[in-house]
Amino acid sequence: MPFPDHTPETAPPGSRRAMEAVTERLGYRPAAIARLAASPHALDGFLKISAIFEACTLDPLSREVLIMTMATRNDCHLCVAMHTAKLTALDADPALVAALRDRSGAALPDERLEAVRRFTLAVLASAGAVDDAALRDFQAYGYTEQNALEVVLGIGAYTLSTLANRLTGAPVDAPLAAFARESGVRDAFRPGLPTNRPGG
């Protein structure tokens, strides 16, 4: 396997503290972190940028819509499972969760959150050069210019995450298995979406 599951003992020294912090916070060592640890800079970069994104002014559901849009677009089975678990913990509408997991591109049942999904896809499709109409549509739902730039921040964070997970072939960890879906990507699980909260 070109990307081993590192432990703090086998990882480059620059990755060890971050690995231990993530393990302590979650109660287990995610395979994605264990494999990303091969590059201390990539690991540190993802943890920092994702923490900054989590602290931005986009509300939690809007952030999760962006992340799931990136996860399904880039076919990252691990991010789909992890953020299905997070949406479940946020008591998100099951219809919203199902729509976000669906790769068909159907509109979300919540118009405001659908505006986030549309704007995220518009930023990706235009490499950031969205037209005035797309920006106005996003702002019509109460989002701001600051939020528009935070969408770019989230795209950056989850481009790094989704592509790294695919490159390393990181599997879905056991605590997230109940939230996984069949994806065709290495090591994906098949269970359906449960209604219980995630453990871990």
mmCIF file of N, CA, C and O in Angstrom, residues 100-167:
data_model
loop_
_atom_site.group_PDB
_atom_site.id
_atom_site.type_symbol
_atom_site.label_atom_id
_atom_site.label_comp_id
_atom_site.label_asym_id
_atom_site.label_seq_id
_atom_site.Cartn_x
_atom_site.Cartn_y
_atom_site.Cartn_z
ATOM 1 N N LEU A 100 -28.590 15.704 -0.342
ATOM 2 C CA LEU A 100 -27.160 16.020 -0.400
ATOM 3 C C LEU A 100 -26.325 14.800 -0.765
ATOM 4 O O LEU A 100 -25.285 14.926 -1.413
ATOM 5 N N ARG A 101 -26.762 13.621 -0.364
ATOM 6 C CA ARG A 101 -26.040 12.388 -0.680
ATOM 7 C C ARG A 101 -26.287 11.926 -2.120
ATOM 8 O O ARG A 101 -25.534 11.121 -2.654
ATOM 9 N N ASP A 102 -27.327 12.447 -2.738
ATOM 10 C CA ASP A 102 -27.715 12.063 -4.098
ATOM 11 C C ASP A 102 -26.853 12.793 -5.112
ATOM 12 O O ASP A 102 -26.772 14.018 -5.088
ATOM 13 N N ARG A 103 -26.218 12.059 -6.006
ATOM 14 C CA ARG A 103 -25.330 12.676 -6.989
ATOM 15 C C ARG A 103 -26.050 13.114 -8.264
ATOM 16 O O ARG A 103 -25.405 13.501 -9.233
ATOM 17 N N SER A 104 -27.382 13.079 -8.265
ATOM 18 C CA SER A 104 -28.106 13.418 -9.494
ATOM 19 C C SER A 104 -28.159 14.917 -9.751
ATOM 20 O O SER A 104 -28.474 15.354 -10.857
ATOM 21 N N GLY A 105 -27.899 15.733 -8.725
ATOM 22 C CA GLY A 105 -27.959 17.180 -8.914
ATOM 23 C C GLY A 105 -29.339 17.767 -8.689
ATOM 24 O O GLY A 105 -29.565 18.943 -8.981
ATOM 25 N N ALA A 106 -30.274 16.971 -8.159
ATOM 26 C CA ALA A 106 -31.616 17.485 -7.890
ATOM 27 C C ALA A 106 -31.545 18.583 -6.828
ATOM 28 O O ALA A 106 -30.676 18.563 -5.955
ATOM 29 N N ALA A 107 -32.473 19.523 -6.914
ATOM 30 C CA ALA A 107 -32.496 20.649 -5.979
ATOM 31 C C ALA A 107 -32.758 20.172 -4.559
ATOM 32 O O ALA A 107 -33.470 19.194 -4.323
ATOM 33 N N LEU A 108 -32.181 20.883 -3.599
ATOM 34 C CA LEU A 108 -32.407 20.583 -2.190
ATOM 35 C C LEU A 108 -33.802 21.057 -1.786
ATOM 36 O O LEU A 108 -34.330 22.019 -2.351
ATOM 37 N N PRO A 109 -34.411 20.437 -0.777
ATOM 38 C CA PRO A 109 -35.769 20.834 -0.376
ATOM 39 C C PRO A 109 -35.826 22.182 0.329
ATOM 40 O O PRO A 109 -36.905 22.768 0.428
ATOM 41 N N ASP A 110 -34.709 22.686 0.804
ATOM 42 C CA ASP A 110 -34.654 23.984 1.473
ATOM 43 C C ASP A 110 -34.075 25.003 0.490
ATOM 44 O O ASP A 110 -32.931 24.884 0.058
ATOM 45 N N GLU A 111 -34.859 26.031 0.132
ATOM 46 C CA GLU A 111 -34.431 26.984 -0.908
ATOM 47 C C GLU A 111 -33.175 27.748 -0.517
ATOM 48 O O GLU A 111 -32.301 27.999 -1.363
ATOM 49 N N ARG A 112 -33.063 28.132 0.746
ATOM 50 C CA ARG A 112 -31.885 28.883 1.176
ATOM 51 C C ARG A 112 -30.626 28.021 1.071
ATOM 52 O O ARG A 112 -29.585 28.478 0.574
ATOM 53 N N LEU A 113 -30.694 26.783 1.499
ATOM 54 C CA LEU A 113 -29.540 25.900 1.406
ATOM 55 C C LEU A 113 -29.251 25.508 -0.040
ATOM 56 O O LEU A 113 -28.090 25.325 -0.416
ATOM 57 N N GLU A 114 -30.294 25.432 -0.839
ATOM 58 C CA GLU A 114 -30.077 25.184 -2.271
ATOM 59 C C GLU A 114 -29.298 26.329 -2.902
ATOM 60 O O GLU A 114 -28.481 26.117 -3.806
ATOM 61 N N ALA A 115 -29.507 27.557 -2.403
ATOM 62 C CA ALA A 115 -28.745 28.700 -2.911
ATOM 63 C C ALA A 115 -27.254 28.533 -2.628
ATOM 64 O O ALA A 115 -26.407 28.919 -3.441
ATOM 65 N N VAL A 116 -26.917 27.962 -1.473
ATOM 66 C CA VAL A 116 -25.512 27.687 -1.155
ATOM 67 C C VAL A 116 -24.946 26.653 -2.122
ATOM 68 O O VAL A 116 -23.836 26.808 -2.643
ATOM 69 N N ARG A 117 -25.710 25.590 -2.347
ATOM 70 C CA ARG A 117 -25.251 24.539 -3.267
ATOM 71 C C ARG A 117 -25.037 25.107 -4.667
ATOM 72 O O ARG A 117 -24.003 24.873 -5.299
ATOM 73 N N ARG A 118 -25.995 25.890 -5.158
ATOM 74 C CA ARG A 118 -25.882 26.475 -6.502
ATOM 75 C C ARG A 118 -24.678 27.396 -6.594
ATOM 76 O O ARG A 118 -23.940 27.371 -7.587
ATOM 77 N N PHE A 119 -24.478 28.223 -5.555
ATOM 78 C CA PHE A 119 -23.364 29.173 -5.596
ATOM 79 C C PHE A 119 -22.029 28.436 -5.535
ATOM 80 O O PHE A 119 -21.084 28.799 -6.250
ATOM 81 N N THR A 120 -21.937 27.413 -4.720
ATOM 82 C CA THR A 120 -20.715 26.611 -4.654
ATOM 83 C C THR A 120 -20.384 26.029 -6.027
ATOM 84 O O THR A 120 -19.237 26.109 -6.496
ATOM 85 N N LEU A 121 -21.374 25.458 -6.685
ATOM 86 C CA LEU A 121 -21.147 24.867 -8.005
ATOM 87 C C LEU A 121 -20.808 25.935 -9.042
ATOM 88 O O LEU A 121 -19.992 25.702 -9.941
ATOM 89 N N ALA A 122 -21.406 27.123 -8.905
ATOM 90 C CA ALA A 122 -21.103 28.218 -9.831
ATOM 91 C C ALA A 122 -19.661 28.685 -9.661
ATOM 92 O O ALA A 122 -18.962 28.971 -10.647
ATOM 93 N N VAL A 123 -19.197 28.779 -8.417
ATOM 94 C CA VAL A 123 -17.802 29.168 -8.166
ATOM 95 C C VAL A 123 -16.856 28.139 -8.780
ATOM 96 O O VAL A 123 -15.861 28.494 -9.426
ATOM 97 N N LEU A 124 -17.164 26.866 -8.608
ATOM 98 C CA LEU A 124 -16.316 25.813 -9.177
ATOM 99 C C LEU A 124 -16.330 25.854 -10.703
ATOM 100 O O LEU A 124 -15.280 25.777 -11.344
ATOM 101 N N ALA A 125 -17.523 25.993 -11.285
ATOM 102 C CA ALA A 125 -17.651 25.956 -12.746
ATOM 103 C C ALA A 125 -16.964 27.133 -13.418
ATOM 104 O O ALA A 125 -16.452 27.013 -14.532
ATOM 105 N N SER A 126 -16.923 28.279 -12.725
ATOM 106 C CA SER A 126 -16.365 29.488 -13.315
ATOM 107 C C SER A 126 -14.957 29.801 -12.811
ATOM 108 O O SER A 126 -14.412 30.855 -13.135
ATOM 109 N N ALA A 127 -14.380 28.894 -12.015
ATOM 110 C CA ALA A 127 -13.087 29.147 -11.368
ATOM 111 C C ALA A 127 -13.113 30.471 -10.612
ATOM 112 O O ALA A 127 -12.154 31.235 -10.605
ATOM 113 N N GLY A 128 -14.247 30.736 -9.974
ATOM 114 C CA GLY A 128 -14.395 31.939 -9.162
ATOM 115 C C GLY A 128 -14.991 33.129 -9.867
ATOM 116 O O GLY A 128 -15.435 34.074 -9.208
ATOM 117 N N ALA A 129 -15.029 33.102 -11.186
ATOM 118 C CA ALA A 129 -15.519 34.263 -11.943
ATOM 119 C C ALA A 129 -17.030 34.182 -12.126
ATOM 120 O O ALA A 129 -17.548 34.192 -13.251
ATOM 121 N N VAL A 130 -17.770 34.103 -11.015
ATOM 122 C CA VAL A 130 -19.224 34.009 -11.107
ATOM 123 C C VAL A 130 -19.789 35.321 -11.647
ATOM 124 O O VAL A 130 -19.218 36.391 -11.418
ATOM 125 N N ASP A 131 -20.886 35.229 -12.348
ATOM 126 C CA ASP A 131 -21.480 36.457 -12.882
ATOM 127 C C ASP A 131 -22.321 37.138 -11.803
ATOM 128 O O ASP A 131 -22.581 36.588 -10.733
ATOM 129 N N ASP A 132 -22.732 38.357 -12.093
ATOM 130 C CA ASP A 132 -23.484 39.147 -11.117
ATOM 131 C C ASP A 132 -24.788 38.468 -10.733
ATOM 132 O O ASP A 132 -25.221 38.538 -9.585
ATOM 133 N N ALA A 133 -25.411 37.782 -11.696
ATOM 134 C CA ALA A 133 -26.694 37.133 -11.408
ATOM 135 C C ALA A 133 -26.522 36.030 -10.380
ATOM 136 O O ALA A 133 -27.358 35.872 -9.475
ATOM 137 N N ALA A 134 -25.449 35.259 -10.470
ATOM 138 C CA ALA A 134 -25.208 34.175 -9.505
ATOM 139 C C ALA A 134 -24.952 34.738 -8.115
ATOM 140 O O ALA A 134 -25.441 34.203 -7.115
ATOM 141 N N LEU A 135 -24.204 35.833 -8.042
ATOM 142 C CA LEU A 135 -23.945 36.452 -6.740
ATOM 143 C C LEU A 135 -25.221 37.048 -6.157
ATOM 144 O O LEU A 135 -25.499 36.894 -4.960
ATOM 145 N N ARG A 136 -26.021 37.698 -6.989
ATOM 146 C CA ARG A 136 -27.290 38.265 -6.514
ATOM 147 C C ARG A 136 -28.226 37.174 -6.015
ATOM 148 O O ARG A 136 -28.911 37.334 -5.004
ATOM 149 N N ASP A 137 -28.267 36.055 -6.721
ATOM 150 C CA ASP A 137 -29.120 34.942 -6.308
ATOM 151 C C ASP A 137 -28.701 34.435 -4.930
ATOM 152 O O ASP A 137 -29.538 34.186 -4.063
ATOM 153 N N PHE A 138 -27.406 34.321 -4.694
ATOM 154 C CA PHE A 138 -26.877 33.881 -3.397
ATOM 155 C C PHE A 138 -27.251 34.888 -2.309
ATOM 156 O O PHE A 138 -27.755 34.520 -1.240
ATOM 157 N N GLN A 139 -27.069 36.169 -2.594
ATOM 158 C CA GLN A 139 -27.335 37.203 -1.603
ATOM 159 C C GLN A 139 -28.831 37.396 -1.342
ATOM 160 O O GLN A 139 -29.218 37.872 -0.271
ATOM 161 N N ALA A 140 -29.662 36.985 -2.287
ATOM 162 C CA ALA A 140 -31.110 37.123 -2.111
ATOM 163 C C ALA A 140 -31.627 36.301 -0.938
ATOM 164 O O ALA A 140 -32.714 36.569 -0.418
ATOM 165 N N TYR A 141 -30.852 35.313 -0.499
ATOM 166 C CA TYR A 141 -31.263 34.461 0.615
ATOM 167 C C TYR A 141 -30.601 34.878 1.924
ATOM 168 O O TYR A 141 -30.571 34.113 2.887
ATOM 169 N N GLY A 142 -30.082 36.100 1.962
ATOM 170 C CA GLY A 142 -29.532 36.631 3.194
ATOM 171 C C GLY A 142 -28.034 36.435 3.358
ATOM 172 O O GLY A 142 -27.464 36.828 4.384
ATOM 173 N N TYR A 143 -27.391 35.840 2.386
ATOM 174 C CA TYR A 143 -25.941 35.668 2.443
ATOM 175 C C TYR A 143 -25.247 36.966 2.025
ATOM 176 O O TYR A 143 -25.808 37.786 1.303
ATOM 177 N N THR A 144 -24.037 37.153 2.498
ATOM 178 C CA THR A 144 -23.311 38.405 2.301
ATOM 179 C C THR A 144 -22.095 38.205 1.406
ATOM 180 O O THR A 144 -21.738 37.084 1.051
ATOM 181 N N GLU A 145 -21.431 39.339 1.091
ATOM 182 C CA GLU A 145 -20.171 39.251 0.351
ATOM 183 C C GLU A 145 -19.130 38.467 1.156
ATOM 184 O O GLU A 145 -18.339 37.710 0.594
ATOM 185 N N GLN A 146 -19.150 38.651 2.468
ATOM 186 C CA GLN A 146 -18.245 37.879 3.319
ATOM 187 C C GLN A 146 -18.528 36.385 3.171
ATOM 188 O O GLN A 146 -17.604 35.572 3.043
ATOM 189 N N ASN A 147 -19.803 36.022 3.182
ATOM 190 C CA ASN A 147 -20.158 34.617 3.004
ATOM 191 C C ASN A 147 -19.697 34.074 1.663
ATOM 192 O O ASN A 147 -19.283 32.908 1.558
ATOM 193 N N ALA A 148 -19.780 34.905 0.619
ATOM 194 C CA ALA A 148 -19.336 34.466 -0.709
ATOM 195 C C ALA A 148 -17.862 34.091 -0.683
ATOM 196 O O ALA A 148 -17.449 33.066 -1.254
ATOM 197 N N LEU A 149 -17.063 34.892 0.004
ATOM 198 C CA LEU A 149 -15.636 34.573 0.118
ATOM 199 C C LEU A 149 -15.411 33.356 1.013
ATOM 200 O O LEU A 149 -14.480 32.576 0.800
ATOM 201 N N GLU A 150 -16.288 33.164 2.000
ATOM 202 C CA GLU A 150 -16.181 31.974 2.853
ATOM 203 C C GLU A 150 -16.522 30.710 2.084
ATOM 204 O O GLU A 150 -16.003 29.625 2.405
ATOM 205 N N VAL A 151 -17.365 30.820 1.074
ATOM 206 C CA VAL A 151 -17.599 29.680 0.180
ATOM 207 C C VAL A 151 -16.299 29.288 -0.505
ATOM 208 O O VAL A 151 -15.955 28.098 -0.596
ATOM 209 N N VAL A 152 -15.543 30.280 -0.968
ATOM 210 C CA VAL A 152 -14.247 29.994 -1.595
ATOM 211 C C VAL A 152 -13.310 29.320 -0.584
ATOM 212 O O VAL A 152 -12.598 28.367 -0.917
ATOM 213 N N LEU A 153 -13.323 29.804 0.650
ATOM 214 C CA LEU A 153 -12.519 29.192 1.710
ATOM 215 C C LEU A 153 -12.893 27.718 1.893
ATOM 216 O O LEU A 153 -12.017 26.839 1.966
ATOM 217 N N GLY A 154 -14.185 27.441 1.963
ATOM 218 C CA GLY A 154 -14.640 26.061 2.132
ATOM 219 C C GLY A 154 -14.280 25.183 0.952
ATOM 220 O O GLY A 154 -13.903 24.015 1.127
ATOM 221 N N ILE A 155 -14.388 25.738 -0.240
ATOM 222 C CA ILE A 155 -13.998 24.971 -1.431
ATOM 223 C C ILE A 155 -12.519 24.606 -1.344
ATOM 224 O O ILE A 155 -12.124 23.476 -1.651
ATOM 225 N N GLY A 156 -11.692 25.548 -0.896
ATOM 226 C CA GLY A 156 -10.271 25.257 -0.761
ATOM 227 C C GLY A 156 -10.014 24.150 0.242
ATOM 228 O O GLY A 156 -9.261 23.202 -0.020
ATOM 229 N N ALA A 157 -10.664 24.246 1.414
ATOM 230 C CA ALA A 157 -10.456 23.241 2.458
ATOM 231 C C ALA A 157 -10.873 21.859 1.995
ATOM 232 O O ALA A 157 -10.164 20.867 2.219
ATOM 233 N N TYR A 158 -12.006 21.775 1.322
ATOM 234 C CA TYR A 158 -12.542 20.463 0.986
ATOM 235 C C TYR A 158 -12.126 19.983 -0.401
ATOM 236 O O TYR A 158 -12.347 18.816 -0.725
ATOM 237 N N THR A 159 -11.465 20.832 -1.174
ATOM 238 C CA THR A 159 -10.718 20.319 -2.324
ATOM 239 C C THR A 159 -9.516 19.546 -1.794
ATOM 240 O O THR A 159 -9.242 18.415 -2.223
ATOM 241 N N LEU A 160 -8.821 20.132 -0.828
ATOM 242 C CA LEU A 160 -7.668 19.456 -0.227
ATOM 243 C C LEU A 160 -8.097 18.113 0.371
ATOM 244 O O LEU A 160 -7.496 17.069 0.093
ATOM 245 N N SER A 161 -9.146 18.130 1.175
ATOM 246 C CA SER A 161 -9.588 16.922 1.869
ATOM 247 C C SER A 161 -10.051 15.835 0.910
ATOM 248 O O SER A 161 -9.610 14.687 0.996
ATOM 249 N N THR A 162 -10.956 16.175 0.000
ATOM 250 C CA THR A 162 -11.518 15.148 -0.877
ATOM 251 C C THR A 162 -10.467 14.557 -1.810
ATOM 252 O O THR A 162 -10.436 13.344 -2.022
ATOM 253 N N LEU A 163 -9.595 15.403 -2.346
ATOM 254 C CA LEU A 163 -8.576 14.875 -3.256
ATOM 255 C C LEU A 163 -7.540 14.047 -2.507
ATOM 256 O O LEU A 163 -7.080 13.009 -3.001
ATOM 257 N N ALA A 164 -7.177 14.481 -1.300
ATOM 258 C CA ALA A 164 -6.218 13.699 -0.507
ATOM 259 C C ALA A 164 -6.814 12.350 -0.124
ATOM 260 O O ALA A 164 -6.127 11.318 -0.202
ATOM 261 N N ASN A 165 -8.082 12.330 0.262
ATOM 262 C CA ASN A 165 -8.707 11.062 0.629
ATOM 263 C C ASN A 165 -8.759 10.099 -0.554
ATOM 264 O O ASN A 165 -8.549 8.887 -0.401
ATOM 265 N N ARG A 166 -9.029 10.620 -1.729
ATOM 266 C CA ARG A 166 -9.062 9.757 -2.918
ATOM 267 C C ARG A 166 -7.656 9.283 -3.292
ATOM 268 O O ARG A 166 -7.466 8.124 -3.659
ATOM 269 N N LEU A 167 -6.687 10.178 -3.191
ATOM 270 C CA LEU A 167 -5.309 9.811 -3.528
ATOM 271 C C LEU A 167 -4.794 8.708 -2.604
ATOM 272 O O LEU A 167 -4.160 7.756 -3.055
#
